[in-house]
mmCIF file of C-alpha atoms in Angstrom:
data_model
loop_
_atom_site.group_PDB
_atom_site.id
_atom_site.type_symbol
_atom_site.label_atom_id
_atom_site.label_comp_id
_atom_site.label_asym_id
_atom_site.label_seq_id
_atom_site.Cartn_x
_atom_site.Cartn_y
_atom_site.Cartn_z
ATOM 1 C CA UNK R 1 43.230 -11.708 23.018
ATOM 2 C CA UNK R 2 46.071 -9.305 23.830
ATOM 3 C CA UNK R 3 45.957 -5.584 23.269
ATOM 4 C CA UNK R 4 47.775 -4.356 20.144
ATOM 5 C CA UNK R 5 50.748 -2.076 20.706
ATOM 6 C CA UNK R 6 50.318 1.595 19.739
ATOM 7 C CA UNK R 7 51.918 2.838 16.513
ATOM 8 C CA UNK R 8 54.952 5.123 16.723
ATOM 9 C CA UNK R 9 54.089 8.746 17.477
ATOM 10 C CA UNK R 10 55.908 12.044 17.247
ATOM 11 C CA UNK R 11 57.234 13.062 20.676
ATOM 12 C CA UNK R 12 58.197 16.504 19.368
ATOM 13 C CA UNK R 13 54.679 17.239 18.161
ATOM 14 C CA UNK R 14 53.206 16.149 21.508
ATOM 15 C CA UNK R 15 55.660 18.363 23.450
ATOM 16 C CA UNK R 16 54.914 21.356 21.212
ATOM 17 C CA UNK R 17 51.201 20.844 21.775
ATOM 18 C CA UNK R 18 51.636 20.959 25.556
ATOM 19 C CA UNK R 19 53.819 24.091 25.346
ATOM 20 C CA UNK R 20 51.197 25.890 23.267
ATOM 21 C CA UNK R 21 48.398 24.762 25.597
ATOM 22 C CA UNK R 22 50.130 25.931 28.791
ATOM 23 C CA UNK R 23 51.257 29.189 27.198
ATOM 24 C CA UNK R 24 47.801 30.138 25.919
ATOM 25 C CA UNK R 25 45.781 28.840 28.883
ATOM 26 C CA UNK R 26 47.959 29.897 31.841
ATOM 27 C CA UNK R 27 50.760 32.315 30.990
ATOM 28 C CA UNK R 28 49.061 34.516 28.382
ATOM 29 C CA UNK R 29 45.807 35.126 30.361
ATOM 30 C CA UNK R 30 47.719 36.186 33.502
ATOM 31 C CA UNK R 31 50.015 38.547 31.580
ATOM 32 C CA UNK R 32 47.104 39.986 29.575
ATOM 33 C CA UNK R 33 45.015 40.632 32.681
ATOM 34 C CA UNK R 34 47.749 42.524 34.508
ATOM 35 C CA UNK R 35 48.770 44.496 31.416
ATOM 36 C CA UNK R 36 45.200 45.615 30.787
ATOM 37 C CA UNK R 37 44.697 46.511 34.459
ATOM 38 C CA UNK R 38 47.880 48.625 34.324
ATOM 39 C CA UNK R 39 46.384 50.466 31.343
ATOM 40 C CA UNK R 40 43.196 51.356 33.178
ATOM 41 C CA UNK R 41 40.867 48.524 32.237
ATOM 42 C CA UNK R 42 38.311 47.412 34.811
ATOM 43 C CA UNK R 43 38.741 44.071 36.547
ATOM 44 C CA UNK R 44 35.740 42.613 34.709
ATOM 45 C CA UNK R 45 36.814 43.818 31.241
ATOM 46 C CA UNK R 46 40.420 42.682 31.731
ATOM 47 C CA UNK R 47 39.295 39.282 33.000
ATOM 48 C CA UNK R 48 36.897 38.836 30.082
ATOM 49 C CA UNK R 49 39.525 39.863 27.502
ATOM 50 C CA UNK R 50 42.149 37.518 28.947
ATOM 51 C CA UNK R 51 39.735 34.638 28.354
ATOM 52 C CA UNK R 52 40.242 35.004 24.595
ATOM 53 C CA UNK R 53 43.531 33.090 24.769
ATOM 54 C CA UNK R 54 41.987 29.674 25.531
ATOM 55 C CA UNK R 55 39.668 30.190 22.543
ATOM 56 C CA UNK R 56 42.731 30.760 20.367
ATOM 57 C CA UNK R 57 44.287 27.582 21.768
ATOM 58 C CA UNK R 58 41.261 25.559 20.654
ATOM 59 C CA UNK R 59 41.318 27.173 17.212
ATOM 60 C CA UNK R 60 45.023 26.355 16.791
ATOM 61 C CA UNK R 61 44.511 22.713 17.706
ATOM 62 C CA UNK R 62 41.576 22.378 15.293
ATOM 63 C CA UNK R 63 43.645 23.955 12.489
ATOM 64 C CA UNK R 64 46.641 21.781 13.421
ATOM 65 C CA UNK R 65 44.749 18.512 13.363
ATOM 66 C CA UNK R 66 42.683 19.651 10.323
ATOM 67 C CA UNK R 67 39.567 18.080 11.760
ATOM 68 C CA UNK R 68 36.918 18.715 14.379
ATOM 69 C CA UNK R 69 36.949 15.657 16.639
ATOM 70 C CA UNK R 70 34.820 14.994 19.720
ATOM 71 C CA UNK R 71 37.403 16.599 22.016
ATOM 72 C CA UNK R 72 37.442 19.815 19.977
ATOM 73 C CA UNK R 73 33.641 19.901 19.858
ATOM 74 C CA UNK R 74 33.392 19.593 23.657
ATOM 75 C CA UNK R 75 36.028 22.326 24.089
ATOM 76 C CA UNK R 76 34.317 24.743 21.711
ATOM 77 C CA UNK R 77 30.905 24.104 23.273
ATOM 78 C CA UNK R 78 32.297 24.920 26.710
ATOM 79 C CA UNK R 79 33.966 28.046 25.346
ATOM 80 C CA UNK R 80 30.592 29.157 23.994
ATOM 81 C CA UNK R 81 28.859 28.362 27.285
ATOM 82 C CA UNK R 82 31.524 30.296 29.186
ATOM 83 C CA UNK R 83 31.083 33.324 26.924
ATOM 84 C CA UNK R 84 27.295 33.298 27.283
ATOM 85 C CA UNK R 85 27.389 32.774 31.045
ATOM 86 C CA UNK R 86 29.953 35.564 31.494
ATOM 87 C CA UNK R 87 27.715 38.078 29.716
ATOM 88 C CA UNK R 88 24.501 37.373 31.630
ATOM 89 C CA UNK R 89 23.731 38.321 35.188
ATOM 90 C CA UNK R 90 25.901 40.559 37.362
ATOM 91 C CA UNK R 91 28.886 42.157 35.615
ATOM 92 C CA UNK R 92 31.597 42.143 38.230
ATOM 93 C CA UNK R 93 34.987 40.471 38.432
ATOM 94 C CA UNK R 94 33.877 38.289 41.353
ATOM 95 C CA UNK R 95 30.713 37.248 39.523
ATOM 96 C CA UNK R 96 32.788 36.305 36.473
ATOM 97 C CA UNK R 97 35.090 34.198 38.655
ATOM 98 C CA UNK R 98 32.090 32.398 40.151
ATOM 99 C CA UNK R 99 30.550 31.848 36.708
ATOM 100 C CA UNK R 100 33.834 30.454 35.403
ATOM 101 C CA UNK R 101 33.960 28.049 38.340
ATOM 102 C CA UNK R 102 30.380 26.996 37.641
ATOM 103 C CA UNK R 103 31.388 26.094 34.088
ATOM 104 C CA UNK R 104 34.173 23.921 35.504
ATOM 105 C CA UNK R 105 31.601 22.231 37.713
ATOM 106 C CA UNK R 106 29.437 21.730 34.635
ATOM 107 C CA UNK R 107 32.347 19.871 33.056
ATOM 108 C CA UNK R 108 32.396 17.575 36.084
ATOM 109 C CA UNK R 109 28.678 16.933 35.668
ATOM 110 C CA UNK R 110 29.200 16.248 31.968
ATOM 111 C CA UNK R 111 31.843 13.639 32.805
ATOM 112 C CA UNK R 112 29.426 11.832 35.082
ATOM 113 C CA UNK R 113 26.549 12.131 32.595
ATOM 114 C CA UNK R 114 28.587 10.498 29.804
ATOM 115 C CA UNK R 115 28.842 7.349 31.898
ATOM 116 C CA UNK R 116 25.356 6.682 30.518
ATOM 117 C CA UNK R 117 26.515 7.240 26.918
ATOM 118 C CA UNK R 118 27.969 4.524 24.623
ATOM 119 C CA UNK R 119 31.475 5.781 25.446
ATOM 120 C CA UNK R 120 32.452 8.018 28.386
ATOM 121 C CA UNK R 121 34.117 11.386 27.942
ATOM 122 C CA UNK R 122 37.568 10.213 29.032
ATOM 123 C CA UNK R 123 37.651 7.849 26.067
ATOM 124 C CA UNK R 124 37.787 10.868 23.744
ATOM 125 C CA UNK R 125 40.137 12.844 25.993
ATOM 126 C CA UNK R 126 42.409 9.822 26.218
ATOM 127 C CA UNK R 127 42.424 9.468 22.451
ATOM 128 C CA UNK R 128 43.542 13.071 22.040
ATOM 129 C CA UNK R 129 46.526 12.741 24.371
ATOM 130 C CA UNK R 130 47.434 9.085 23.784
ATOM 131 C CA UNK R 131 47.630 9.452 19.997
ATOM 132 C CA UNK R 132 49.154 11.945 17.590
ATOM 133 C CA UNK R 133 45.957 12.321 15.573
ATOM 134 C CA UNK R 134 47.012 10.121 12.645
ATOM 135 C CA UNK R 135 44.575 7.617 11.148
ATOM 136 C CA UNK R 136 46.660 4.680 12.369
ATOM 137 C CA UNK R 137 46.916 5.811 15.989
ATOM 138 C CA UNK R 138 43.235 6.798 16.093
ATOM 139 C CA UNK R 139 42.189 3.388 14.753
ATOM 140 C CA UNK R 140 44.429 1.705 17.353
ATOM 141 C CA UNK R 141 42.772 3.637 20.196
ATOM 142 C CA UNK R 142 39.241 3.008 18.907
ATOM 143 C CA UNK R 143 40.028 -0.693 18.655
ATOM 144 C CA UNK R 144 40.869 -0.908 22.348
ATOM 145 C CA UNK R 145 37.176 -0.456 23.218
ATOM 146 C CA UNK R 146 36.576 -4.158 22.514
ATOM 147 C CA UNK R 147 38.483 -5.070 25.694
ATOM 148 C CA UNK R 148 36.404 -5.207 28.886
ATOM 149 C CA UNK R 149 39.314 -4.030 31.048
ATOM 150 C CA UNK R 150 39.840 -0.968 28.846
ATOM 151 C CA UNK R 151 36.140 -0.072 29.037
ATOM 152 C CA UNK R 152 36.200 -0.372 32.834
ATOM 153 C CA UNK R 153 39.321 1.816 33.004
ATOM 154 C CA UNK R 154 37.688 4.560 30.923
ATOM 155 C CA UNK R 155 34.578 4.497 33.128
ATOM 156 C CA UNK R 156 36.605 4.718 36.354
ATOM 157 C CA UNK R 157 38.710 7.583 34.954
ATOM 158 C CA UNK R 158 35.590 9.475 33.882
ATOM 159 C CA UNK R 159 34.048 9.060 37.338
ATOM 160 C CA UNK R 160 37.167 10.317 39.121
ATOM 161 C CA UNK R 161 37.533 13.317 36.798
ATOM 162 C CA UNK R 162 33.880 14.233 37.221
ATOM 163 C CA UNK R 163 33.961 14.139 41.018
ATOM 164 C CA UNK R 164 37.309 15.964 41.150
ATOM 165 C CA UNK R 165 36.114 18.850 38.985
ATOM 166 C CA UNK R 166 32.904 19.221 40.944
ATOM 167 C CA UNK R 167 35.031 19.549 44.099
ATOM 168 C CA UNK R 168 37.464 21.943 42.362
ATOM 169 C CA UNK R 169 34.586 24.164 41.274
ATOM 170 C CA UNK R 170 33.238 24.306 44.820
ATOM 171 C CA UNK R 171 36.629 25.320 46.212
ATOM 172 C CA UNK R 172 37.149 28.057 43.612
ATOM 173 C CA UNK R 173 33.663 29.484 44.182
ATOM 174 C CA UNK R 174 34.348 29.662 47.927
ATOM 175 C CA UNK R 175 37.753 31.313 47.384
ATOM 176 C CA UNK R 176 36.238 33.872 44.983
ATOM 177 C CA UNK R 177 34.243 35.287 47.921
ATOM 178 C CA UNK R 178 37.218 35.278 50.294
ATOM 179 C CA UNK R 179 40.198 36.456 48.217
ATOM 180 C CA UNK R 180 40.732 39.553 46.082
ATOM 181 C CA UNK R 181 40.309 39.456 42.301
ATOM 182 C CA UNK R 182 44.024 40.094 41.691
ATOM 183 C CA UNK R 183 44.865 37.111 43.877
ATOM 184 C CA UNK R 184 42.272 34.898 42.195
ATOM 185 C CA UNK R 185 43.529 35.793 38.704
ATOM 186 C CA UNK R 186 46.854 34.191 39.654
ATOM 187 C CA UNK R 187 45.455 31.438 41.880
ATOM 188 C CA UNK R 188 42.568 30.317 39.667
ATOM 189 C CA UNK R 189 44.637 28.967 36.731
ATOM 190 C CA UNK R 190 47.061 27.428 39.224
ATOM 191 C CA UNK R 191 44.154 25.560 40.816
ATOM 192 C CA UNK R 192 42.728 24.593 37.441
ATOM 193 C CA UNK R 193 45.971 23.247 36.070
ATOM 194 C CA UNK R 194 47.140 21.937 39.426
ATOM 195 C CA UNK R 195 44.030 19.758 39.578
ATOM 196 C CA UNK R 196 44.526 18.888 35.913
ATOM 197 C CA UNK R 197 48.160 17.916 36.571
ATOM 198 C CA UNK R 198 47.211 15.784 39.572
ATOM 199 C CA UNK R 199 44.462 14.087 37.582
ATOM 200 C CA UNK R 200 46.797 13.544 34.626
ATOM 201 C CA UNK R 201 49.400 11.952 36.905
ATOM 202 C CA UNK R 202 46.796 9.743 38.570
ATOM 203 C CA UNK R 203 45.373 8.838 35.149
ATOM 204 C CA UNK R 204 48.793 7.843 33.808
ATOM 205 C CA UNK R 205 49.557 5.687 36.867
ATOM 206 C CA UNK R 206 46.101 4.126 36.960
ATOM 207 C CA UNK R 207 46.161 3.481 33.208
ATOM 208 C CA UNK R 208 49.571 1.838 33.439
ATOM 209 C CA UNK R 209 48.434 -0.352 36.338
ATOM 210 C CA UNK R 210 45.230 -1.316 34.531
ATOM 211 C CA UNK R 211 47.176 -2.201 31.391
ATOM 212 C CA UNK R 212 49.563 -4.406 33.413
ATOM 213 C CA UNK R 213 46.624 -6.154 35.092
ATOM 214 C CA UNK R 214 44.992 -6.733 31.704
ATOM 215 C CA UNK R 215 48.183 -8.240 30.315
ATOM 216 C CA UNK R 216 48.469 -10.551 33.311
ATOM 217 C CA UNK R 217 44.864 -11.698 32.884
ATOM 218 C CA UNK R 218 45.421 -12.281 29.150
ATOM 219 C CA UNK R 219 48.602 -14.255 29.852
ATOM 220 C CA UNK R 220 46.802 -16.373 32.477
ATOM 221 C CA UNK R 221 43.910 -17.042 30.078
ATOM 222 C CA UNK R 222 46.358 -18.018 27.322
ATOM 223 C CA UNK R 223 48.160 -20.367 29.706
ATOM 224 C CA UNK R 224 44.853 -21.950 30.712
ATOM 225 C CA UNK R 225 43.864 -22.493 27.102
ATOM 226 C CA UNK R 226 47.265 -23.963 26.319
ATOM 227 C CA UNK R 227 47.097 -26.419 29.213
ATOM 228 C CA UNK R 228 43.539 -27.401 28.294
ATOM 229 C CA UNK R 229 44.622 -27.968 24.681
#
């Protein structure tokens, strides 16, 4: 059995989604932090306020898609955890940086934990970015789970993402104790999205290679059946 081809999707909508995500998760928090610091806000208060932009990004995507899928639920849960963690314990800019890094590490642990679930976390993340949210494209992605090669690919991706984010969290925690807060405000999102970009590139290349291998195996199996018939 060969994998069905994905339905047509809107490239413009996908590009707009990435622009909004980068703007609200990288650009806006950095600008907000420095503007608030220039107006006399403390490092901790400015850092906490700048974290409101990612929450807005999640709200926009939920309103855009008009549904609360598994990806949105995971995002909102982590936003809530981040807010709670940031308000407990020591109230300093460095402590907030460390707490934020711990939440990233928690995401890595969650990735690894979902390997024991019916479907790993990268299955849902992949569905968000490989489809445009329509019923047809969602059904196409869900249908791919029947293929053993696709299931193995999702499990490998989830493992790599989990280990990578655990390592990223450890590096950011170490840097939070070495570098100044102003430096970390700029460096932290660069590290977060640099790791995300590297993982996204690896995921795209690995997914493409896995798909090609699956097609070759399917073609070989079809040829064997044909010769046996």
